Each structure stands twice: as C-alpha cells, then as structure tokens.
GROMACS .gro file of N, CA and C in nm:
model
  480
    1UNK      N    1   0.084  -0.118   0.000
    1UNK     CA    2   0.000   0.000   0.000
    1UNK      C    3   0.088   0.124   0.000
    2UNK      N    4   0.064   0.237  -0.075
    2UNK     CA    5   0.097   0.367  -0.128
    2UNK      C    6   0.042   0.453   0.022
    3UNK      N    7   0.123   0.519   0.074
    3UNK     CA    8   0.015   0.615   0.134
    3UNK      C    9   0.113   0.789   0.092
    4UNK      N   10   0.024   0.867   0.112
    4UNK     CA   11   0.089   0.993   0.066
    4UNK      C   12   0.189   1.044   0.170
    5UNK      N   13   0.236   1.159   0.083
    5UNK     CA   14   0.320   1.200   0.190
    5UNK      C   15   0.351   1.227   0.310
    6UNK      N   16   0.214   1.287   0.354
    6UNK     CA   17   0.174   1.352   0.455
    6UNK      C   18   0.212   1.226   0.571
    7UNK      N   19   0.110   1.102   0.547
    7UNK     CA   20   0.140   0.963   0.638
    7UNK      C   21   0.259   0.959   0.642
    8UNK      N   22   0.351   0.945   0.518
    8UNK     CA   23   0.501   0.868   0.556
    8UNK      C   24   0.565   0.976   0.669
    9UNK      N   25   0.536   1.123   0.633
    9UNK     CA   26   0.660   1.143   0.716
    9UNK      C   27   0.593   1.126   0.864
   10UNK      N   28   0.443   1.144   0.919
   10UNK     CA   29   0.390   1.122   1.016
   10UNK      C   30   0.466   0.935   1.078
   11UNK      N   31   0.471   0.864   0.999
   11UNK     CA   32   0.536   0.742   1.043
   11UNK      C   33   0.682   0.744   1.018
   12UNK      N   34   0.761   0.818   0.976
   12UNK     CA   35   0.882   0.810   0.975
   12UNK      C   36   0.910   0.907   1.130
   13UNK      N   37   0.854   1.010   1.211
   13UNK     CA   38   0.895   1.077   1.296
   13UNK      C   39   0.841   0.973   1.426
   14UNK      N   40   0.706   0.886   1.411
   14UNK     CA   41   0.676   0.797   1.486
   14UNK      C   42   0.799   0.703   1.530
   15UNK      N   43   0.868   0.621   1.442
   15UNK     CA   44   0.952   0.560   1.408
   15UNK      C   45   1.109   0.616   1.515
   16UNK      N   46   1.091   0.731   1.491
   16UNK     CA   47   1.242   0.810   1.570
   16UNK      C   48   1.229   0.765   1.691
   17UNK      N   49   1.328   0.753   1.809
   17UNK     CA   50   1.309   0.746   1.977
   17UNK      C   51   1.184   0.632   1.990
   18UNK      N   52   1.240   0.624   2.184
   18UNK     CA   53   1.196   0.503   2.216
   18UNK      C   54   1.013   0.568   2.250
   19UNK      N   55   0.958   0.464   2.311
   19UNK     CA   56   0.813   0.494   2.333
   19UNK      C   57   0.751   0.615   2.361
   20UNK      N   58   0.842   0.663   2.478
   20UNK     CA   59   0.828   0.789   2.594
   20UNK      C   60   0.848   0.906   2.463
   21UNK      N   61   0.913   0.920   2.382
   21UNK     CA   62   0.934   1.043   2.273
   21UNK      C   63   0.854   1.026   2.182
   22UNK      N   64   0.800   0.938   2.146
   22UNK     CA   65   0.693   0.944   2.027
   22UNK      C   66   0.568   0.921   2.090
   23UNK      N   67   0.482   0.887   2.164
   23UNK     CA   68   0.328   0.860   2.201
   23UNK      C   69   0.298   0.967   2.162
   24UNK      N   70   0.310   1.083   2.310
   24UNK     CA   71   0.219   1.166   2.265
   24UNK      C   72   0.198   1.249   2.060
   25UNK      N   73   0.334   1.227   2.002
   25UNK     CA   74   0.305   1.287   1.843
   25UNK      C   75   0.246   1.154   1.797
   26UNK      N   76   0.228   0.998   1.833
   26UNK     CA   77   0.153   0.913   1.732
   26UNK      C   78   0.001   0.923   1.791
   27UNK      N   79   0.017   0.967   1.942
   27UNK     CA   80  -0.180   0.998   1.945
   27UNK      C   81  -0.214   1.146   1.883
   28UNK      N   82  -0.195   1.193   1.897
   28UNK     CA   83  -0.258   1.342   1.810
   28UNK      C   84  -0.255   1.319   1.687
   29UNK      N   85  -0.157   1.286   1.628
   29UNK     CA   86  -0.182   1.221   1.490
   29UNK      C   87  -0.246   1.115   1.436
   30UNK      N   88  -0.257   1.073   1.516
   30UNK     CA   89  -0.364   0.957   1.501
   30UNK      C   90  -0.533   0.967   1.528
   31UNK      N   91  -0.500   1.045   1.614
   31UNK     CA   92  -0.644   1.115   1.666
   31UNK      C   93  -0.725   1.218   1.564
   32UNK      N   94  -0.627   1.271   1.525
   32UNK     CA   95  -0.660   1.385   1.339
   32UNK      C   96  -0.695   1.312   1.244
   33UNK      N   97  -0.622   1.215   1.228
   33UNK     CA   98  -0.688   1.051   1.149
   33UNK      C   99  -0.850   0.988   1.127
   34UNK      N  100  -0.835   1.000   1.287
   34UNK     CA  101  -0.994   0.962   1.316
   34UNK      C  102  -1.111   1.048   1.324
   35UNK      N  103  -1.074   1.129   1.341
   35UNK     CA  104  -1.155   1.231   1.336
   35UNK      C  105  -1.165   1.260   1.197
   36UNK      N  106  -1.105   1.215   1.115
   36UNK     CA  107  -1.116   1.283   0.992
   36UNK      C  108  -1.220   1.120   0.854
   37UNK      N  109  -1.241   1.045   0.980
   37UNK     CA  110  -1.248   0.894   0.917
   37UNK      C  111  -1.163   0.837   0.810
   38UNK      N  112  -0.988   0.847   0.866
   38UNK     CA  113  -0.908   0.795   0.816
   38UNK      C  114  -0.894   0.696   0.827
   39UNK      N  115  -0.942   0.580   0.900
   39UNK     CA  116  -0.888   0.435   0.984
   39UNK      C  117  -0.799   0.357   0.977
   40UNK      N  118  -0.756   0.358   0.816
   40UNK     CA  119  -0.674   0.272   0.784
   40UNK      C  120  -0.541   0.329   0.827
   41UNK      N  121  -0.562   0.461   0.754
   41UNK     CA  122  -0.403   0.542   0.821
   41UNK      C  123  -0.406   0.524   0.943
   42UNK      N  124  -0.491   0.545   1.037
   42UNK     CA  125  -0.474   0.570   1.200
   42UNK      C  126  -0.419   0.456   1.260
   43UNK      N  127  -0.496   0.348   1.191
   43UNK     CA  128  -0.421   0.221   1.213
   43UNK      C  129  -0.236   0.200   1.154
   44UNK      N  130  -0.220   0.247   1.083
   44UNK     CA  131  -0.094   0.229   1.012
   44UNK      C  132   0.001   0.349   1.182
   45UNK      N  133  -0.068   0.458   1.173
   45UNK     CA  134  -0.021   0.520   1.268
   45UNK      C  135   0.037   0.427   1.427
   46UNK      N  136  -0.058   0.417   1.531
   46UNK     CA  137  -0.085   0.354   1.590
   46UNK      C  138   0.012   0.209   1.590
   47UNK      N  139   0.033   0.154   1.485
   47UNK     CA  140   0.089   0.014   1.466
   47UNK      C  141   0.268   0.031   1.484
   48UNK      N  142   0.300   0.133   1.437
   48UNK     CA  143   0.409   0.179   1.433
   48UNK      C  144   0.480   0.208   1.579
   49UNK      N  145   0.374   0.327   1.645
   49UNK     CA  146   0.378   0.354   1.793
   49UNK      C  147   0.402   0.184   1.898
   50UNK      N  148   0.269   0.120   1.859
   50UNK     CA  149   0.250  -0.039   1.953
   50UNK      C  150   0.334  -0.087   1.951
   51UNK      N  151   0.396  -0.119   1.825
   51UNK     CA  152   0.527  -0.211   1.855
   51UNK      C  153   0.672  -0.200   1.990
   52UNK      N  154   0.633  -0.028   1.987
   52UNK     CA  155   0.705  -0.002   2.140
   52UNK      C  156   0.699  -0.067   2.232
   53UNK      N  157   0.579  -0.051   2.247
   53UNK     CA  158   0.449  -0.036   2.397
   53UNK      C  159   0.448  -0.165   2.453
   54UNK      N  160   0.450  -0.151   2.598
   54UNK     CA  161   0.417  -0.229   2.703
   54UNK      C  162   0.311  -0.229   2.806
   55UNK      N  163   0.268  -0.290   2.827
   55UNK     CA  164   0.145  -0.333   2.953
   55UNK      C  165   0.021  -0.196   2.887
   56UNK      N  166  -0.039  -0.118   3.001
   56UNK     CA  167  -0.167  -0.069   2.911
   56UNK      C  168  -0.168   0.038   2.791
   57UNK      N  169  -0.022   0.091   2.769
   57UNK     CA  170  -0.050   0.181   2.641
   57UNK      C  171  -0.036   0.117   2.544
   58UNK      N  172   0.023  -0.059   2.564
   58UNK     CA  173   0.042  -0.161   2.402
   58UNK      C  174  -0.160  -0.136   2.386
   59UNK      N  175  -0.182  -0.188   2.534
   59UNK     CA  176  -0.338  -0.251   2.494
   59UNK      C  177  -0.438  -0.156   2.424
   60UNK      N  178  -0.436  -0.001   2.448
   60UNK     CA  179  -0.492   0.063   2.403
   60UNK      C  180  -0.468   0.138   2.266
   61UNK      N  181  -0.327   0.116   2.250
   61UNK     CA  182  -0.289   0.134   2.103
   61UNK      C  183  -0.364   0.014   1.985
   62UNK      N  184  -0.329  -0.106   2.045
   62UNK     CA  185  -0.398  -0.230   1.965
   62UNK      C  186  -0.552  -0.232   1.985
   63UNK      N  187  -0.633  -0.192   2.075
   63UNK     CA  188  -0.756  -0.168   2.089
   63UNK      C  189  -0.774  -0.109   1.986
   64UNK      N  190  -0.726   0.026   1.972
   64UNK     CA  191  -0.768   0.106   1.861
   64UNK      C  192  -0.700   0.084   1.710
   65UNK      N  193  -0.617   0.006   1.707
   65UNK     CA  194  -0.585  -0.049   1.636
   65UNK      C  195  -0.685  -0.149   1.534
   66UNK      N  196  -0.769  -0.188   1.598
   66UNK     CA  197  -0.843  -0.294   1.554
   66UNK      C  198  -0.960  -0.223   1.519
   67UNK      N  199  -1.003  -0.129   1.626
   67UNK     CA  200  -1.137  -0.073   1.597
   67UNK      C  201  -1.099   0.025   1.486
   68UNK      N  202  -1.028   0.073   1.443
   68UNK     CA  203  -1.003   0.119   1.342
   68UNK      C  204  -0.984   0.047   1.219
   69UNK      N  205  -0.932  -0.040   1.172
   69UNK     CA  206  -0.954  -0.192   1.121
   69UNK      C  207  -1.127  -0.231   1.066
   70UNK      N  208  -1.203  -0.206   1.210
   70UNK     CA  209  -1.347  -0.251   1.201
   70UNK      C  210  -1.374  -0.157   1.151
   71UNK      N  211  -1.394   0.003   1.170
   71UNK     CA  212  -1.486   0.117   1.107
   71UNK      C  213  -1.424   0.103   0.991
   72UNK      N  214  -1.286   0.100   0.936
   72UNK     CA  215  -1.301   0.054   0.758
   72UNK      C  216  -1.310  -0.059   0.694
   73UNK      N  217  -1.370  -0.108   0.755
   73UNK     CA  218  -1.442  -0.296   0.707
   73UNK      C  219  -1.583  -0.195   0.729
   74UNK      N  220  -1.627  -0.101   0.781
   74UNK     CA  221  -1.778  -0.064   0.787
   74UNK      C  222  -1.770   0.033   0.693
   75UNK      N  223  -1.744   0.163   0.729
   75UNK     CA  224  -1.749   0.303   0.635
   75UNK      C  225  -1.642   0.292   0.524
   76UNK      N  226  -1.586   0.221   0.494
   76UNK     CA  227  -1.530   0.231   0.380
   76UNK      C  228  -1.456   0.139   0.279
   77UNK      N  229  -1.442   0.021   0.261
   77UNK     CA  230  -1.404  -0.139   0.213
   77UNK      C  231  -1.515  -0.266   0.309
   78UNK      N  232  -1.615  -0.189   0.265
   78UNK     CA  233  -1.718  -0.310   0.366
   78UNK      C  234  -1.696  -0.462   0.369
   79UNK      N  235  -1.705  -0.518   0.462
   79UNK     CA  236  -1.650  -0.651   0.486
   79UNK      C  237  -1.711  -0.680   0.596
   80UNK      N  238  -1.781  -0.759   0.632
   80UNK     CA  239  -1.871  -0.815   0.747
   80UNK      C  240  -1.808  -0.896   0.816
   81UNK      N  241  -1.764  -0.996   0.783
   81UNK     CA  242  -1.699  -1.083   0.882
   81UNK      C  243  -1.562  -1.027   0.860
   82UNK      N  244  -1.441  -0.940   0.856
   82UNK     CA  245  -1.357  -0.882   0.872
   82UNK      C  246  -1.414  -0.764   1.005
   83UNK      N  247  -1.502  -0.699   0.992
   83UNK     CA  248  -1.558  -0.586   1.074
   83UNK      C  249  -1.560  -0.658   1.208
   84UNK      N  250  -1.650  -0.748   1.235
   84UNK     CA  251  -1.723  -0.830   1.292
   84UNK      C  252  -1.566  -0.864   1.368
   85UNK      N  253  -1.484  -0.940   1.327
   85UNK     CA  254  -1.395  -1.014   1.341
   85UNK      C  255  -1.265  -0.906   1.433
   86UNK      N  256  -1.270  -0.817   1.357
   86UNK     CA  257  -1.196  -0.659   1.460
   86UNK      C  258  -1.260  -0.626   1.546
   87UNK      N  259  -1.330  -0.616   1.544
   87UNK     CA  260  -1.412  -0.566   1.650
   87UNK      C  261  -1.411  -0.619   1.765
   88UNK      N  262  -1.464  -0.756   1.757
   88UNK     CA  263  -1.435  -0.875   1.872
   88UNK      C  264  -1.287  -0.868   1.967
   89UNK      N  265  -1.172  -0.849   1.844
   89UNK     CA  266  -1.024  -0.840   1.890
   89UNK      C  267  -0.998  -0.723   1.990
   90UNK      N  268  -1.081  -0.612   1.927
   90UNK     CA  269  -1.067  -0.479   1.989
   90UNK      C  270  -1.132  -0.493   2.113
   91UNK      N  271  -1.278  -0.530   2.120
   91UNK     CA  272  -1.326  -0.555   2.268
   91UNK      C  273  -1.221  -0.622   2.372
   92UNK      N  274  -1.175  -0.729   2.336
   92UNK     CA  275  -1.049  -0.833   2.412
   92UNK      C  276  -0.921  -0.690   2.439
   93UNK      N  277  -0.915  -0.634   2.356
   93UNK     CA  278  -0.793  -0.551   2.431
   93UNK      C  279  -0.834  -0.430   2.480
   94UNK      N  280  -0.951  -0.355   2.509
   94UNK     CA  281  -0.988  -0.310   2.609
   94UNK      C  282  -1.038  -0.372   2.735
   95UNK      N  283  -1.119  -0.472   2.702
   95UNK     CA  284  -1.153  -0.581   2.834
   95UNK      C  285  -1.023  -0.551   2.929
   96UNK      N  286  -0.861  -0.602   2.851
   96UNK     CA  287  -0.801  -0.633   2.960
   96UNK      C  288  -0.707  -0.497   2.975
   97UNK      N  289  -0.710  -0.404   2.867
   97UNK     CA  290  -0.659  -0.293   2.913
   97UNK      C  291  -0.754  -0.238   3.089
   98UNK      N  292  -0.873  -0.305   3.072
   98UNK     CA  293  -0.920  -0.286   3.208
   98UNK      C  294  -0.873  -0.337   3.309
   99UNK      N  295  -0.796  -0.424   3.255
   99UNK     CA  296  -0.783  -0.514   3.420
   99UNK      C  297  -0.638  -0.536   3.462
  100UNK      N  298  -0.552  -0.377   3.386
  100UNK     CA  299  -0.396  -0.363   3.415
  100UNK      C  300  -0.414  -0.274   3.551
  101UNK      N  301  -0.489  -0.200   3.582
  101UNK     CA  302  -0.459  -0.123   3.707
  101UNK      C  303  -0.407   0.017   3.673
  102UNK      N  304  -0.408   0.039   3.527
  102UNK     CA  305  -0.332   0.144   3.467
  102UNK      C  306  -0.402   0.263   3.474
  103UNK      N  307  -0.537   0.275   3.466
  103UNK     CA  308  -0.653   0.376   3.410
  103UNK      C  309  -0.603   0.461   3.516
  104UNK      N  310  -0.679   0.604   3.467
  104UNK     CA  311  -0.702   0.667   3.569
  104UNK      C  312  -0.863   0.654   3.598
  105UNK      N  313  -0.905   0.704   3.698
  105UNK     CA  314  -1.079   0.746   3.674
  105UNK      C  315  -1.131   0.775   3.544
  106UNK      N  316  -1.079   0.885   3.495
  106UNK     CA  317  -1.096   0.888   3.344
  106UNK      C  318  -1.074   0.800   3.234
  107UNK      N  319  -0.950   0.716   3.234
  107UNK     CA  320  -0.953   0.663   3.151
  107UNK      C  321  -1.028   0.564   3.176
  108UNK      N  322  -1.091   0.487   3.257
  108UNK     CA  323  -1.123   0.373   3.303
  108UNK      C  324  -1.307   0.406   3.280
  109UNK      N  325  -1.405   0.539   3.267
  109UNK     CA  326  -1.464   0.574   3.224
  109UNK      C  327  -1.470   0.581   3.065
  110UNK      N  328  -1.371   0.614   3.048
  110UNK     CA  329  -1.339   0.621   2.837
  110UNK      C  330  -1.348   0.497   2.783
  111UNK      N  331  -1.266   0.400   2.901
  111UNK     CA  332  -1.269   0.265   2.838
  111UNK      C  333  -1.377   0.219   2.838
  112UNK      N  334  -1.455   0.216   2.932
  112UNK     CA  335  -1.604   0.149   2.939
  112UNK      C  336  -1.713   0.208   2.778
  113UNK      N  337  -1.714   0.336   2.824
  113UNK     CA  338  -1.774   0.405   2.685
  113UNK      C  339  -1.730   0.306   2.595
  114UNK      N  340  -1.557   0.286   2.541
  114UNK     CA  341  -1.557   0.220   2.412
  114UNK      C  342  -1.613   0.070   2.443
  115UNK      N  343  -1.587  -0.019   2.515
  115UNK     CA  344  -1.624  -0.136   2.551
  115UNK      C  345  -1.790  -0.124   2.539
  116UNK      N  346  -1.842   0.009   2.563
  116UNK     CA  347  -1.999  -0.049   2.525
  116UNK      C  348  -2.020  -0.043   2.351
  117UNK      N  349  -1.953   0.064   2.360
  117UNK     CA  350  -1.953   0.107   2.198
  117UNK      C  351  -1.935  -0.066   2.107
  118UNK      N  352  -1.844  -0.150   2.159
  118UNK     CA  353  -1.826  -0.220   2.063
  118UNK      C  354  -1.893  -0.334   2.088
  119UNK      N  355  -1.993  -0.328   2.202
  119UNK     CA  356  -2.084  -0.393   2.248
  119UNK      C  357  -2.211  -0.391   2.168
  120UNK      N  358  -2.237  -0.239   2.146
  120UNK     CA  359  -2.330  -0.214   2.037
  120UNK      C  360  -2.310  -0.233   1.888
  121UNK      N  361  -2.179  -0.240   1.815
  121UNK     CA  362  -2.154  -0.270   1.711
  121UNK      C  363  -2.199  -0.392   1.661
  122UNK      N  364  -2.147  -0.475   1.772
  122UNK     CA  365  -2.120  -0.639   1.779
  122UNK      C  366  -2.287  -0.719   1.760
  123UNK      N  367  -2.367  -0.628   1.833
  123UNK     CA  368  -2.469  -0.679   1.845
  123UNK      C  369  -2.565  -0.620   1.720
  124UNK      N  370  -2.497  -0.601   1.572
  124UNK     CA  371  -2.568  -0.563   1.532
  124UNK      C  372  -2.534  -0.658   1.378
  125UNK      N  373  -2.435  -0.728   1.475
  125UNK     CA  374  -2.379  -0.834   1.338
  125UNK      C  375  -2.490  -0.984   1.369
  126UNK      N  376  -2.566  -1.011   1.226
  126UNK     CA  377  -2.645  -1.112   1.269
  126UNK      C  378  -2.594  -1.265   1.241
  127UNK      N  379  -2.496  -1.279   1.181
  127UNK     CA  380  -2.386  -1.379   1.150
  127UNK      C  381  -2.238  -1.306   1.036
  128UNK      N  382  -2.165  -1.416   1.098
  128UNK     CA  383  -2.028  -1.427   0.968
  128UNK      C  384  -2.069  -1.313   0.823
  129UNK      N  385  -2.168  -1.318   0.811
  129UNK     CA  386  -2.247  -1.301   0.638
  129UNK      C  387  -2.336  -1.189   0.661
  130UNK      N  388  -2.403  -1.160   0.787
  130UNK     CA  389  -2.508  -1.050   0.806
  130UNK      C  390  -2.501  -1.015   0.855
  131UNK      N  391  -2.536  -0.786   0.844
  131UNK     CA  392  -2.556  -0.713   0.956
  131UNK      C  393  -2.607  -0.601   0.939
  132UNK      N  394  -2.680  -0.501   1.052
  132UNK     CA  395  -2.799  -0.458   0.997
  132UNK      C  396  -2.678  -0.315   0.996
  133UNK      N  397  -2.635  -0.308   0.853
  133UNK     CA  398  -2.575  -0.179   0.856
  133UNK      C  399  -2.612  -0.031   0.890
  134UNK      N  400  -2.727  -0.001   0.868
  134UNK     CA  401  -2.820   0.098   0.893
  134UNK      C  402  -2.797   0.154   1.020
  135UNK      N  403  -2.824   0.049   1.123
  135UNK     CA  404  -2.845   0.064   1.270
  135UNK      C  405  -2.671   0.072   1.303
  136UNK      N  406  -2.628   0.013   1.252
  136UNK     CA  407  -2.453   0.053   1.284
  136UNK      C  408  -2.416   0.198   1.236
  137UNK      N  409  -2.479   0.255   1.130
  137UNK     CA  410  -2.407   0.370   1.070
  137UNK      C  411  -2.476   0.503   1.214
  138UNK      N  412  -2.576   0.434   1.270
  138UNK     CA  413  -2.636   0.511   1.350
  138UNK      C  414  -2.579   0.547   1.481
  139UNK      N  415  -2.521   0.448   1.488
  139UNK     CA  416  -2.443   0.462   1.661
  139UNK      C  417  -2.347   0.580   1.626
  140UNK      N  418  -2.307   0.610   1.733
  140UNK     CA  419  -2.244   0.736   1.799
  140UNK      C  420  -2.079   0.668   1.770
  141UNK      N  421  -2.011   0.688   1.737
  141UNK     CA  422  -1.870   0.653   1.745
  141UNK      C  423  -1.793   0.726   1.846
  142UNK      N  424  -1.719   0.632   1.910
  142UNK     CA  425  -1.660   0.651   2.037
  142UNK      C  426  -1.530   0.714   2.008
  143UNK      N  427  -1.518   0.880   2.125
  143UNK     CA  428  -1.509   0.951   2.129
  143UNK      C  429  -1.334   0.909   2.170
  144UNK      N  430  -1.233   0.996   2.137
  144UNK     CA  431  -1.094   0.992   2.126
  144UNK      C  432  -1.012   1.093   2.229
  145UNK      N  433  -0.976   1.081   2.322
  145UNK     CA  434  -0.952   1.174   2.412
  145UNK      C  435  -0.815   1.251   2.389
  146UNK      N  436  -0.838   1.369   2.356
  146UNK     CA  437  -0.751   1.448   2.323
  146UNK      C  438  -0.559   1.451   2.402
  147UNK      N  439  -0.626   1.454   2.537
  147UNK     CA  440  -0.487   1.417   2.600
  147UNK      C  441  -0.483   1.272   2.679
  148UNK      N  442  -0.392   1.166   2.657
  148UNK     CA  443  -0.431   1.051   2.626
  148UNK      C  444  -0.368   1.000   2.758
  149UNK      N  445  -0.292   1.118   2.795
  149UNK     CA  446  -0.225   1.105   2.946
  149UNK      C  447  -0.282   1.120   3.033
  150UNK      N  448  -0.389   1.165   3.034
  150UNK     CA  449  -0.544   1.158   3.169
  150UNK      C  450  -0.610   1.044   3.160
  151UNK      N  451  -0.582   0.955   3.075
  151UNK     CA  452  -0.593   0.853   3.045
  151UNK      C  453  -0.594   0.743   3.166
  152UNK      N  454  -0.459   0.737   3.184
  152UNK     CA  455  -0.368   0.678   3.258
  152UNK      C  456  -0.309   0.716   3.389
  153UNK      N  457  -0.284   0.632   3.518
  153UNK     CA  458  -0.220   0.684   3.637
  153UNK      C  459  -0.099   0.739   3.604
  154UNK      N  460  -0.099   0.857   3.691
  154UNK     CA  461   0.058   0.933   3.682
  154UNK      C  462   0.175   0.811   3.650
  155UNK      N  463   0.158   0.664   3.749
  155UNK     CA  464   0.281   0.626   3.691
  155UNK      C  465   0.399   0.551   3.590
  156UNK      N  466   0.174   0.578   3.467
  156UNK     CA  467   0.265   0.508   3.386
  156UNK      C  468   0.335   0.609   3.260
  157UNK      N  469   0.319   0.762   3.256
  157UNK     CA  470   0.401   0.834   3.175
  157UNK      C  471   0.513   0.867   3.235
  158UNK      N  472   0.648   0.902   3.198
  158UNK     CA  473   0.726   0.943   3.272
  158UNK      C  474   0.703   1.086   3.303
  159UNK      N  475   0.765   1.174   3.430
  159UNK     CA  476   0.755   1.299   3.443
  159UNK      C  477   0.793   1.378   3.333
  160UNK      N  478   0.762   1.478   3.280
  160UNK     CA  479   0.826   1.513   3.184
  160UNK      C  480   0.928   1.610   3.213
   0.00000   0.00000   0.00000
C-alpha cells in the first residue's frame, strides 16, 4: 500500500526514539486521522507507535488499532466478517486494558464508553455473512480523548 506524503513522514517521525518520545506525536496524529475517518491510516499510525508499547498503552494502542480496522471494514471497504472479526479483537484488548490497574478514573470511564460502543456494534452483526448496517451507521462513534495522558495513572508516563 501507497500512502501519501503527509502519512510517511507522520510514520517516519513515529519511528524516531523510544516509546516515551513518540506517544504523545503518534496519538494526536492519530487522533486527526480519526476524526477525519481515516482508519486505515490511523491504524498504520498507531501500529508503528505499539510495537514499542508495554502493559496498558500496548493494549490501548492495539484496541484502537483494531477498531479502526473494524470502522473501515464498515465506512469504507465493507467486509462483514472482517468488521465483525476486529471488533471482537478490539473488545479483548480493552476488556483487559481494564484489568492492568493502569486507568485513571478517566480513563477507566473512556474505556467502558468504548467497551460499550463495541458492544453495540457487535450486536448488530447477525452472523459471519449479516448485519444490519443501517443501525450501525447510526451509533455514535466513540469519542478519542484528546490528552491521552489523563488517560492513565501518573505512573505510567514518565515525568516530563
């Protein structure tokens, strides 16, 4: 896959330094992504960042990783059992991004939001082969938190 300029150099500066120097530039950029219903890029984003990542910022990078995966198996290269199939993955890595101890109040609120979110997706797939797209294009898409470090307990960013 070709992506334009703009992506490469966004993944070539991802790419520079260890985890702690690139998160916060692969979530804002990634977050402009989504907001913009880029998914595939955001995912390409994101994938780059994960490979760092340990304990809950791997899980929530690959969370969104996937659910991004699923909204372009929905809004844009439709694919049902691909959608269906991300989606499921993505629930599993927020599930246990819940159960690192990492959240803050906030994030642990954000996570639930997405965990219902993909609760409602899921339940709208009627097999492998069917799903009531309509009622999916309708749901609310879950919301991307601007600073990703309220996210998380003080101790898992370093001080800056």
């Amino acid at each position: 896959m070709e992506f334009d300029p703009e992506i490469l150099s966004i993944l070539e500066k991802v790419k520079q330094g260890d985890a702690d120097a690139s998160f916060d530039y692969a979530w804002e950029e990634g977050r402009k992504l989504y907001l913009k219903g880029r998914y595939f890029e955001l995912h390409e984003v994101f994938e780059f960042q994960w490979k760092k990542e340990a304990g809950g910022r791997r899980f929530l990078l690959h969370g969104w990783i996937q659910l991004a995966i699923s909204l372009n198996k929905v809004f844009v290269k439709p694919n049902i059992r691909g959608s269906k199939m991300q989606a499921e993955k993505s629930r599993e890595k927020f599930l246990k991004l819940a159960e690192t101890g990492e959240l803050s109040p906030l994030g642990a609120e954000e996570n639930t939001l997405i965990i219902q979110y993909l609760n409602k997706l899921l339940s709208n797939f009627e097999s492998e082969e069917s799903w009531d797209l309509e009622r999916i294009k309708e749901l609310s898409l879950p919301e991307m938190s601007e600073n990703v470090k309220e996210l998380f307990s003080s101790s898992v960013f370093p001080a800056s």
